[in-house]
Amino acid sequence: MLAHAAALGLGTAFSRAEEMSPCNIGAAGMCCKLCGMGPCRLTKDGQTGVCGATIDTIQARNLIRAIAAGAAAHSDHGRDMAFTLKAVANGEAEGYVIRDVAKLRTVAARYGIPIDGRAPAEIANDLADLYIAQFGQQRGEVVPIRRAPPKRQEVWKQRGVVPRGIDREVVEALHRTHIGDDQDAEHILEHAIRTALSDGWGGSMIATDISDILFGTPAPVLGQANLGVLKEDMVNVIVHGHEPTLSQMMVVASQDPEIIAYARAAGAQGVNLSGICCTGNEILMRQGIPAAGNFLQQELAILTGAVEAMVVDVQCIMQALVELASNFHTKIITTSPKVKIKGATHIEFDEHRALTVAKEILRHAIDNYSNRGDAHIPPVRQDLVPGFSHEYINYMLGGHYRASFRPLNDAIMSGRIRGVAAIVGCNNPRSTHDYLHTQVARELLRQDVLIVQTGCGAIAAAKLGFLLGEAGLTEVGPGLREVCEAVGMPPVLHMGSCVDNTRILTVLTQMVEEGGLGEDVSQIPAVGLAPEWMSEKALSIGAYCVASGVYVIFGGASPVSGMPDKVPDSNIVLRYISQGWEAIYGGKLEFINEPDEMVRRALDHIDRKRAALGLPAYDPARFGRSGDSRILEVEALPVAERRAALYGVQVE
Ligand code: XCC
Ligand code: SF4
């Protein structure tokens, strides 16, 4: 697709990344533009800003501001979901229903909301009120915190970092970093933890809960990924962004007989809906709607010339789309009252009349079908099986009557599975598309590490076929292969969108509750990786995972690398977010450029956690002689010998 772009003389994020070398002062977190006396760019050791701010203060302020923005984005998404739930509960949201009453009851009961003898709408109304209140709460503790392991909650309480209210922590992060406020790097970063926790154990967790309640808790479905999911003879509509309120209704509208007839009348076979980024993940894991790609494929999709409309809501939408689309017939349609792009068509989405708006958007796209010129759809797509919510993992491992995480814990304790890695987050055109994601995933699978994924990382792995059961037979180490064969699961579990990283927090909590892997998340042989991070949301995720006790490795450049000639240990901020946070939370945040080094440190961490738990050291030769391995050996034999092996017929 990049060659195609070059032939057409069109640029993409890849070519712009080449032309735009990053500012080395800003990239290292050494530029402060928080007041009109600056901006101050610190380039010499010991130098300060006009106000006297030191390099570590400036680095810390930059980092917490990024975390606050990321937490704000995720949490605002959660807020909108809570308002939608409230509207649905009160019969004011056209087209939506409460699809997962069981999850509604489980979640509500956890907070002491009465469920017995009550209609789903009544329970949903109370839960919506409780969740809406978390955003503006001034004192106390946000309620989802209670779902963390007790030991972990103790750590947070002792440090005084339990979020009081979601909005409050974000506002305080902004206040503290205004000129003349908090000027102690470690003190600033303490609040970064509190802000990030209000995302992970707050806004994002609320978003995940409500998406499941309204659209169904995911379970495995068959899907497809990559640009080859676009169709020559259909009206191609791509939903791109994050909030599933719109994308879910687009799914409904695209299957409406009236819309299908309208598309046929326009000469197409129907409407072919696909997704990009996390709103794509939401409908991929629930309805199996194909993913056209991840973040760095948004422009490539338009370059196919086969997309009638790209419908966007919030987050990760490149402004470049509009200019690029002007070379084709593609319409970029913005829908959120929060997001407009100059030159795009704006059709505002309103959850109260969602189905009507979704149909209107689709009619626009269908009307545009006759304007399509030459299409250039690359014939590449890959099957995948997404939809591994923690509820499903429980069921998958223990069955309906004995749903449990026991088999997973046992497999880790025996060493069949060496440990668990969550590989999440964005794409970044500063590296080859998907390269860091897939390099790291490949190697960890070989080392018997079970992988869970969300966001754009999941789609990167999907394109290589890692999200299929068959991948377990060829791509992974012997012990993990046995587990995948026995359970019938892929070695890489797609757990959803970026807000669904909270599902990973829940899984880790359940692993603790199940027993045998310590009493807190920080004891589990697990790591988190964001090999190609680029968004501020990723930094917030990283920080709340650290606060939850996880070793988090970010690939690519560090936004707080500081003075280039300084050894990392004399960089106050780098040392604090690594050793400092580890001493407090048992998790740490490190930026590592090189995939082999990421893998090495991840494995080293996993092995050290195994040793600390008194588990047997990982031994690749110990497992893998059972299950399908014998069959695979037999199948590799010449026909006559295969017969002999299978039926005992002697070979002459
Ligand atoms: Fe992808 Fe979630 Fe990153 Fe955006 S931020 S690029 S993972 S779509 Ni979550
Ligand atoms: Fe410069 Fe201080 Fe103003 Fe930042 S806050 S721009 S360091 S004077």
XYZ file of C-alpha atoms and ligand atoms in Angstrom:
669
model
C 0.000 0.000 0.000
C 2.931 2.328 0.640
C 4.244 1.658 -2.857
C 0.764 2.410 -4.155
C 0.757 5.670 -2.165
C 4.145 6.589 -3.599
C 2.964 5.830 -7.136
C 0.030 8.165 -6.591
C 2.326 10.782 -5.079
C 0.484 10.698 -1.758
C 2.001 10.872 1.694
C 1.146 8.852 4.796
C 2.191 8.847 8.448
C 5.109 6.673 7.355
C 6.467 9.211 4.873
C 5.726 12.107 7.215
C 7.592 10.335 10.017
C 10.586 10.142 7.742
C 10.376 13.813 6.881
C 9.717 14.948 10.441
C 12.640 14.196 12.687
C 11.435 14.422 16.284
C 12.640 17.396 18.308
C 15.317 15.864 20.485
C 14.718 18.267 23.367
C 10.968 17.752 23.505
C 11.292 14.022 22.880
C 13.467 13.666 25.964
C 10.956 15.559 28.115
C 13.341 18.506 28.550
C 11.137 21.247 27.088
C 8.712 23.131 29.323
C 6.047 25.365 27.840
C 3.846 25.688 30.867
C 4.080 29.459 31.093
C 4.748 32.591 29.089
C 8.229 33.138 30.521
C 9.302 30.145 28.431
C 9.143 27.857 26.617
C 12.338 26.747 28.316
C 14.470 24.138 26.626
C 16.994 22.564 28.943
C 20.018 21.228 27.153
C 22.839 21.545 29.658
C 23.310 19.730 32.915
C 22.347 21.877 35.869
C 20.445 24.353 33.701
C 17.002 25.467 34.869
C 14.003 27.186 33.319
C 13.374 30.898 33.826
C 11.384 30.084 36.990
C 14.184 27.860 38.257
C 12.452 24.585 37.391
C 14.963 21.746 37.233
C 15.114 19.097 34.547
C 13.522 16.403 36.715
C 10.616 18.674 37.628
C 10.056 19.427 33.958
C 10.264 15.741 32.985
C 7.831 14.756 35.732
C 5.392 17.515 34.821
C 5.446 16.482 31.178
C 4.871 12.852 32.090
C 1.976 13.463 34.476
C 0.291 15.793 31.986
C 0.436 13.055 29.373
C -0.930 10.516 31.861
C -3.708 12.905 32.851
C -4.695 13.398 29.213
C -4.723 9.660 28.637
C -6.762 9.037 31.782
C -9.148 11.802 30.724
C -9.688 10.263 27.289
C -10.426 6.781 28.609
C -12.541 8.052 31.473
C -14.587 10.419 29.368
C -15.384 7.402 27.218
C -16.497 5.642 30.427
C -18.643 8.635 31.345
C -20.421 8.584 28.002
C -21.071 4.867 28.414
C -22.557 5.547 31.870
C -24.868 8.190 30.417
C -25.927 5.757 27.724
C -26.669 3.101 30.345
C -28.784 5.634 32.240
C -30.687 6.499 29.071
C -31.237 2.824 28.217
C -32.473 2.103 31.752
C -35.038 4.853 31.334
C -36.182 3.839 27.879
C -34.691 6.950 26.298
C -32.084 5.370 24.027
C -33.450 4.280 20.693
C -32.225 0.890 19.533
C -30.214 -0.163 22.601
C -31.154 -2.925 25.022
C -29.548 -4.439 28.103
C -28.043 -7.449 26.420
C -26.166 -9.026 29.308
C -28.436 -9.086 32.337
C -26.175 -11.608 34.101
C -23.228 -9.229 33.959
C -25.425 -6.332 35.053
C -26.463 -8.292 38.131
C -22.917 -9.449 38.928
C -21.490 -5.952 38.682
C -24.338 -4.312 40.591
C -24.213 -6.905 43.374
C -20.526 -6.227 43.842
C -21.399 -2.683 44.889
C -24.275 -3.704 47.124
C -26.978 -2.582 44.699
C -30.054 -4.746 45.432
C -30.763 -7.155 42.588
C -33.304 -9.633 43.907
C -36.747 -9.275 42.492
C -35.817 -6.195 40.504
C -36.160 -5.587 36.796
C -32.927 -5.135 34.802
C -33.867 -1.537 34.030
C -34.149 -0.671 37.734
C -30.786 -2.244 38.509
C -29.221 -0.569 35.489
C -30.561 2.793 36.578
C -28.936 2.432 40.004
C -25.674 1.205 38.557
C -25.631 4.086 36.054
C -26.175 6.580 38.880
C -23.396 5.013 40.941
C -21.004 5.045 37.997
C -21.876 8.587 36.921
C -21.199 9.706 40.496
C -17.625 8.328 40.370
C -16.556 11.020 37.956
C -17.568 14.003 40.053
C -17.008 12.436 43.457
C -14.973 14.763 45.701
C -14.026 12.629 48.696
C -13.686 8.965 49.591
C -12.660 6.261 47.152
C -13.891 5.393 43.678
C -15.824 2.151 43.964
C -14.139 -0.126 41.360
C -11.010 -0.045 43.556
C -12.759 -2.623 45.755
C -12.296 -5.186 43.022
C -8.503 -5.255 43.447
C -6.833 -7.883 45.670
C -7.008 -6.791 49.342
C -3.201 -6.637 49.637
C -3.048 -4.282 46.686
C -5.712 -2.024 48.131
C -3.624 -1.869 51.314
C -0.568 -0.705 49.356
C -2.625 2.069 47.757
C -4.198 3.132 51.035
C -0.847 3.319 52.778
C 0.570 5.515 50.032
C -2.562 7.647 49.922
C -3.060 7.112 46.190
C -6.574 5.700 46.102
C -8.443 7.963 43.656
C -11.147 10.072 45.288
C -13.016 10.921 42.117
C -12.027 10.423 38.510
C -12.333 14.019 37.371
C -10.772 15.278 40.569
C -7.492 13.443 40.011
C -7.186 14.673 36.432
C -7.939 18.257 37.463
C -5.445 18.044 40.294
C -2.773 16.791 37.892
C -3.347 19.905 35.791
C -3.385 22.149 38.847
C -0.196 20.707 40.277
C 1.666 21.256 37.025
C 0.602 24.866 36.530
C 3.516 27.317 36.923
C 4.548 27.644 40.516
C 2.909 24.560 42.013
C 4.244 21.082 42.711
C 7.992 21.122 42.060
C 9.212 17.875 43.511
C 9.489 15.245 40.782
C 8.692 12.269 43.008
C 5.761 14.040 44.615
C 4.384 14.928 41.166
C 4.743 11.330 40.031
C 2.990 10.036 43.131
C -0.044 11.879 41.890
C 0.544 10.450 38.412
C -0.123 7.052 39.977
C -3.333 8.268 41.571
C -4.460 9.794 38.287
C -3.692 6.623 36.346
C -5.496 4.492 38.941
C -8.598 6.614 38.384
C -8.404 5.398 34.786
C -7.612 1.691 35.206
C -9.652 1.028 38.335
C -12.071 3.807 37.430
C -13.110 5.221 34.082
C -11.811 2.412 31.878
C -13.227 -0.307 34.105
C -16.589 1.445 34.029
C -16.383 1.613 30.229
C -15.698 -2.112 29.944
C -18.454 -3.087 32.376
C -21.093 -1.040 30.608
C -20.055 -2.130 27.109
C -20.532 -5.719 28.231
C -23.877 -4.977 29.866
C -25.221 -3.189 26.810
C -23.599 -5.156 24.002
C -22.826 -8.506 25.575
C -19.789 -9.943 27.319
C -17.468 -11.201 24.590
C -16.996 -14.882 23.862
C -14.929 -16.323 21.019
C -16.217 -15.655 17.508
C -14.599 -16.039 14.128
C -13.367 -12.818 12.608
C -10.963 -11.581 9.982
C -8.346 -8.870 9.879
C -6.418 -6.840 7.333
C -7.297 -4.659 4.373
C -8.424 -7.646 2.315
C -11.688 -7.614 4.276
C -12.841 -4.732 2.070
C -15.113 -5.879 -0.744
C -15.154 -4.876 -4.410
C -18.890 -5.312 -4.848
C -20.195 -3.881 -1.605
C -20.489 -0.478 -0.009
C -17.471 -0.381 2.303
C -18.003 1.518 5.511
C -15.259 1.653 8.113
C -15.904 2.667 11.700
C -12.834 4.098 13.387
C -12.337 5.419 16.890
C -13.298 4.123 20.290
C -16.771 4.334 21.738
C -18.866 1.280 20.881
C -22.170 3.157 21.217
C -21.911 4.231 17.588
C -20.186 1.193 16.070
C -22.649 -1.242 17.647
C -25.555 0.674 16.197
C -23.813 0.749 12.816
C -23.741 -3.044 12.960
C -27.487 -3.118 13.588
C -28.199 -0.550 10.877
C -25.999 -2.319 8.301
C -28.124 -5.464 8.712
C -31.426 -3.625 8.432
C -33.462 -4.887 5.447
C -34.310 -1.353 4.451
C -30.600 -0.411 4.307
C -29.672 -3.576 2.427
C -32.392 -2.842 -0.125
C -31.133 0.729 -0.437
C -27.603 -0.572 -1.102
C -28.883 -3.062 -3.709
C -30.766 -0.283 -5.442
C -27.438 1.542 -5.667
C -25.955 -1.450 -7.489
C -24.016 -2.972 -4.563
C -24.420 -6.373 -2.937
C -24.975 -4.761 0.444
C -23.070 -2.876 3.102
C -19.727 -4.266 4.234
C -18.884 -2.880 7.646
C -15.373 -3.136 9.051
C -13.418 -1.447 11.819
C -10.152 0.250 12.632
C -8.659 0.872 16.074
C -10.634 0.053 19.188
C -14.184 0.670 18.080
C -13.252 -1.945 15.479
C -12.087 -4.249 18.266
C -15.398 -3.778 20.083
C -17.484 -5.068 17.172
C -14.858 -7.598 16.121
C -14.949 -9.373 19.465
C -18.717 -9.239 19.851
C -20.127 -9.751 16.366
C -17.092 -10.897 14.380
C -17.239 -7.769 12.207
C -13.900 -7.777 10.378
C -11.059 -5.436 11.312
C -9.683 -3.544 8.321
C -6.579 -2.921 10.369
C -4.986 -1.123 13.260
C -3.947 2.478 13.840
C -1.379 2.708 11.051
C -3.802 1.279 8.504
C -6.334 4.094 8.689
C -4.689 5.916 5.803
C -3.915 2.719 3.936
C -7.622 1.842 3.966
C -8.441 5.088 2.207
C -5.666 4.458 -0.314
C -7.565 1.381 -1.503
C -10.054 3.766 -3.123
C -12.744 1.282 -2.122
C -14.047 2.941 1.034
C -17.303 4.852 0.651
C -17.208 6.285 4.155
C -14.925 6.261 7.150
C -17.045 7.049 10.179
C -15.069 8.299 13.172
C -15.930 9.167 16.757
C -13.133 9.909 19.230
C -9.405 9.177 19.669
C -6.605 8.005 17.377
C -8.129 9.632 14.274
C -5.471 11.267 12.118
C -6.298 14.699 10.762
C -4.494 13.620 7.585
C -7.477 11.416 6.690
C -9.504 14.309 5.303
C -6.807 15.598 2.967
C -5.947 12.075 1.842
C -9.607 11.220 1.241
C -9.963 14.260 -1.037
C -7.954 12.284 -3.619
C -10.630 9.592 -3.653
C -14.389 9.502 -3.317
C -14.154 8.505 0.368
C -16.188 10.578 2.805
C -14.796 11.147 6.286
C -17.751 11.485 8.626
C -17.195 12.852 12.124
C -19.915 12.028 14.634
C -18.876 13.098 18.127
C -19.864 16.480 19.533
C -16.272 16.509 20.821
C -14.523 15.893 17.504
C -14.738 17.805 14.266
C -12.109 17.795 11.526
C -12.009 20.655 9.070
C -13.200 19.461 5.703
C -15.002 16.376 7.042
C -18.762 15.808 6.917
C -20.264 16.101 10.389
C -23.311 14.000 11.219
C -23.732 14.238 14.935
C -24.438 11.057 16.812
C -26.941 11.107 19.634
C -27.582 7.953 21.649
C -31.236 8.941 22.089
C -31.837 8.466 18.359
C -28.920 6.189 17.599
C -30.488 3.880 15.037
C -31.895 6.777 13.026
C -28.495 8.498 12.915
C -26.682 5.263 12.040
C -29.045 4.675 9.111
C -28.619 8.244 7.934
C -24.834 7.778 7.939
C -25.145 4.544 5.976
C -27.406 6.153 3.380
C -24.740 8.795 2.876
C -22.172 6.073 2.290
C -24.443 4.174 -0.087
C -25.165 7.325 -2.104
C -21.403 7.611 -2.520
C -20.954 4.098 -3.993
C -21.499 5.247 -7.587
C -18.595 7.681 -7.218
C -16.055 4.914 -6.635
C -13.141 4.893 -9.093
C -10.474 2.209 -9.431
C -10.224 0.068 -6.343
C -6.944 -1.339 -5.117
C -7.763 -3.817 -2.358
C -4.755 -5.929 -1.349
C -5.829 -9.601 -1.252
C -4.580 -10.178 2.278
C -6.687 -11.119 5.238
C -6.326 -13.545 8.079
C -8.846 -15.418 10.203
C -8.771 -14.864 13.926
C -10.717 -15.787 17.031
C -11.135 -12.822 19.395
C -13.454 -12.439 22.379
C -11.609 -13.756 25.428
C -13.264 -11.861 28.250
C -12.216 -12.996 31.713
C -15.700 -14.471 32.079
C -15.078 -16.625 29.040
C -11.593 -17.641 30.184
C -13.153 -18.865 33.426
C -15.653 -20.923 31.507
C -13.080 -22.152 28.993
C -10.771 -23.417 31.730
C -13.308 -24.879 34.121
C -16.540 -25.449 32.236
C -19.961 -24.158 33.135
C -20.224 -25.724 36.591
C -16.661 -25.339 37.731
C -15.606 -22.132 35.989
C -12.206 -21.271 37.389
C -8.676 -20.105 36.785
C -7.242 -23.197 38.484
C -5.891 -24.815 35.293
C -4.060 -21.624 34.333
C -2.501 -21.226 37.761
C -1.552 -24.908 37.784
C 0.044 -24.664 34.361
C 2.137 -21.720 35.511
C 3.043 -23.406 38.782
C 4.181 -26.586 37.038
C 6.171 -24.591 34.487
C 4.159 -25.696 31.465
C 3.426 -22.029 31.052
C 6.451 -19.986 32.017
C 4.486 -16.809 32.662
C 2.013 -14.388 31.166
C 2.633 -11.326 29.019
C 0.134 -8.648 28.101
C 1.224 -7.058 24.827
C -0.921 -4.023 24.243
C -1.074 -0.588 22.735
C -0.521 1.353 19.619
C 1.415 1.350 16.394
C 4.118 3.912 15.849
C 5.456 4.832 12.401
C 8.861 5.436 13.981
C 9.227 1.663 13.676
C 8.239 -0.670 10.860
C 4.498 -1.313 11.041
C 3.749 -4.023 13.647
C 7.404 -5.065 13.733
C 8.059 -4.551 17.442
C 4.709 -6.076 18.427
C 5.131 -9.230 16.420
C 8.846 -9.679 17.086
C 8.256 -9.626 20.823
C 5.139 -11.803 20.635
C 6.871 -14.417 18.486
C 9.783 -14.827 20.808
C 7.731 -14.883 24.002
C 5.478 -17.585 22.527
C 8.525 -19.708 21.757
C 9.522 -19.285 25.375
C 6.209 -20.725 26.613
C 4.790 -17.377 27.661
C 1.003 -17.122 27.297
C 0.050 -13.819 25.690
C -3.022 -11.670 26.162
C -3.572 -8.690 23.908
C -5.776 -5.679 23.393
C -5.931 -2.673 21.098
C -3.787 -2.347 18.027
C -1.313 -4.924 19.306
C -4.016 -7.582 19.086
C -4.657 -6.766 15.438
C -0.924 -6.915 14.708
C -0.832 -10.471 16.046
C -4.090 -11.351 14.304
C -2.624 -10.561 10.907
C 0.075 -13.176 11.522
C -2.429 -15.843 12.512
C -1.394 -15.912 16.181
C -5.042 -15.589 17.220
C -5.979 -19.026 15.939
C -5.920 -22.393 17.671
C -3.632 -23.748 14.961
C -1.004 -21.191 15.937
C -0.536 -23.185 19.111
C 0.745 -26.094 17.097
C 3.437 -24.305 15.189
C 4.399 -21.049 16.798
C 4.760 -21.799 20.469
C 6.959 -23.577 22.961
C 6.231 -27.190 23.969
C 4.611 -26.581 27.335
C 2.322 -23.791 26.194
C 1.425 -25.918 23.182
C 0.179 -28.680 25.453
C -2.053 -26.252 27.288
C -3.398 -24.759 24.059
C -4.136 -28.237 22.724
C -5.835 -29.389 25.904
C -8.018 -26.309 26.225
C -8.421 -25.729 22.505
C -7.377 -22.108 22.689
C -5.033 -19.889 20.714
C -1.717 -19.042 22.405
C -2.581 -15.363 22.072
C -5.869 -14.290 23.629
C -7.550 -11.178 22.228
C -9.143 -9.481 25.234
C -10.559 -6.418 23.558
C -10.037 -2.702 23.165
C -7.736 -0.349 25.060
C -10.229 0.335 27.867
C -10.449 -3.453 28.147
C -6.964 -3.555 29.606
C -9.058 -3.525 32.757
C -10.019 -7.089 31.840
C -6.341 -7.919 32.298
C -6.437 -6.343 35.766
C -9.403 -8.574 36.543
C -7.609 -11.668 35.240
C -4.564 -10.898 37.381
C -6.819 -10.387 40.401
C -8.528 -13.711 39.765
C -5.182 -15.452 39.444
C -4.307 -14.110 42.882
C -7.677 -15.177 44.309
C -7.324 -18.648 42.842
C -4.228 -19.221 44.948
C -0.740 -20.585 44.437
C 0.750 -17.513 42.800
C 1.116 -15.290 45.829
C -1.215 -12.870 47.504
C -0.764 -9.905 45.263
C -0.506 -9.091 41.562
C 3.147 -8.106 42.005
C 4.034 -11.724 42.790
C 2.640 -13.226 39.573
C 5.191 -14.122 36.856
C 3.732 -11.571 34.442
C 4.835 -8.578 32.408
C 3.098 -5.864 30.406
C 4.496 -4.562 27.139
C 3.564 -1.699 24.834
C 6.174 -2.215 22.128
C 5.014 0.558 19.782
C 3.272 2.966 22.138
C 2.491 6.425 20.882
C -0.644 7.728 22.658
C -0.947 9.418 26.033
C -3.569 6.785 26.840
C -0.828 4.170 26.629
C 1.168 6.051 29.270
C -1.848 6.088 31.557
C -2.333 2.347 31.046
C 1.354 1.775 31.738
C 1.193 3.759 34.964
C -1.922 2.025 36.321
C -0.429 -1.365 35.528
C 2.714 -0.392 37.440
C 0.545 0.759 40.342
C -1.196 -2.606 40.178
C 2.156 -4.370 40.587
C 3.165 -5.137 37.010
C 6.567 -4.708 35.342
C 5.754 -2.609 32.274
C 8.059 -2.302 29.279
C 7.461 0.384 26.665
C 9.182 0.103 23.315
C 10.448 2.970 21.208
C 11.508 6.283 22.611
C 11.181 7.322 26.243
C 9.332 10.618 26.687
C 11.427 11.301 29.787
C 14.893 10.169 28.719
C 16.407 13.472 29.873
C 19.990 14.545 29.210
C 21.420 12.152 26.621
C 24.879 11.902 28.176
C 23.597 11.059 31.639
C 23.669 7.485 32.840
C 20.089 6.367 33.478
C 20.670 5.970 37.189
C 21.504 9.626 37.672
C 18.273 10.595 35.894
C 15.966 11.207 38.834
C 12.724 10.570 36.925
C 13.881 7.440 35.110
C 15.215 6.014 38.324
C 12.062 6.847 40.229
C 9.594 5.304 37.771
C 11.741 2.169 37.712
C 13.459 1.421 41.027
C 11.406 3.921 43.011
C 8.043 2.631 41.905
C 9.195 -0.952 42.198
C 10.089 -0.459 45.852
C 6.618 0.951 46.524
C 4.282 -0.909 44.161
C 6.281 -3.938 43.060
C 5.812 -2.797 39.465
C 8.034 -0.527 37.389
C 8.028 1.352 34.101
C 10.950 1.099 31.701
C 11.523 2.244 28.153
C 13.514 -0.197 26.055
C 14.215 0.324 22.400
C 15.276 -3.047 21.186
C 12.888 -6.032 20.860
C 15.451 -8.652 21.904
C 16.246 -6.666 25.010
C 12.513 -6.298 25.780
C 12.156 -10.070 25.598
C 15.277 -10.692 27.640
C 14.128 -8.420 30.466
C 10.582 -9.766 30.340
C 11.803 -13.364 30.682
C 14.285 -12.413 33.353
C 11.485 -10.796 35.346
C 9.194 -13.790 34.890
C 11.913 -16.183 36.021
C 12.713 -14.092 39.067
C 9.034 -14.019 40.051
C 8.874 -17.803 39.626
C 11.890 -18.237 41.872
C 10.472 -15.893 44.503
C 7.305 -18.006 44.633
C 9.388 -21.150 45.014
C 8.148 -22.536 41.690
C 10.339 -24.892 39.654
C 12.676 -23.089 37.277
C 11.390 -23.024 33.715
C 12.679 -25.996 31.725
C 11.767 -26.131 28.024
C 12.610 -29.838 27.811
C 10.221 -30.904 30.535
C 6.910 -30.750 28.711
C 5.570 -31.197 25.239
C 5.723 -34.960 24.868
C 2.010 -35.406 25.243
C -0.992 -34.162 23.363
C -0.718 -33.772 19.642
C 3.064 -33.924 19.460
C 3.067 -37.621 18.546
C 0.495 -37.017 15.811
C 2.578 -34.214 14.371
C 5.617 -36.483 14.269
C 3.655 -39.228 12.558
C 2.197 -36.841 10.031
C 5.676 -35.764 9.025
C 6.598 -39.351 8.027
C 6.420 -40.752 4.478
C 3.079 -42.461 3.735
C 4.226 -46.069 4.267
C 5.862 -45.350 7.584
C 2.885 -43.260 8.643
C 0.642 -46.265 7.987
C 2.941 -48.468 9.994
C 2.937 -46.044 12.866
C -0.834 -45.618 12.856
C -2.054 -49.130 12.088
C 0.891 -51.274 13.133
C 1.386 -52.538 9.568
C 5.008 -53.510 9.176
C 7.007 -51.723 6.533
C 8.978 -54.168 4.416
Fe -4.590 1.712 18.890
Fe -7.057 1.884 20.935
Fe -3.206 2.975 20.644
Fe -5.196 4.099 19.549
S -4.566 4.236 21.633
S -3.458 3.446 18.557
S -3.805 0.914 20.702
S -6.554 2.456 19.104
Ni -5.665 2.861 22.772
Fe 10.046 27.944 31.798
Fe 9.293 27.612 34.366
Fe 7.602 28.696 32.604
Fe 8.274 26.118 32.391
S 7.160 27.043 34.055
S 8.124 27.577 30.737
S 10.399 26.143 33.085
S 9.558 29.535 33.283
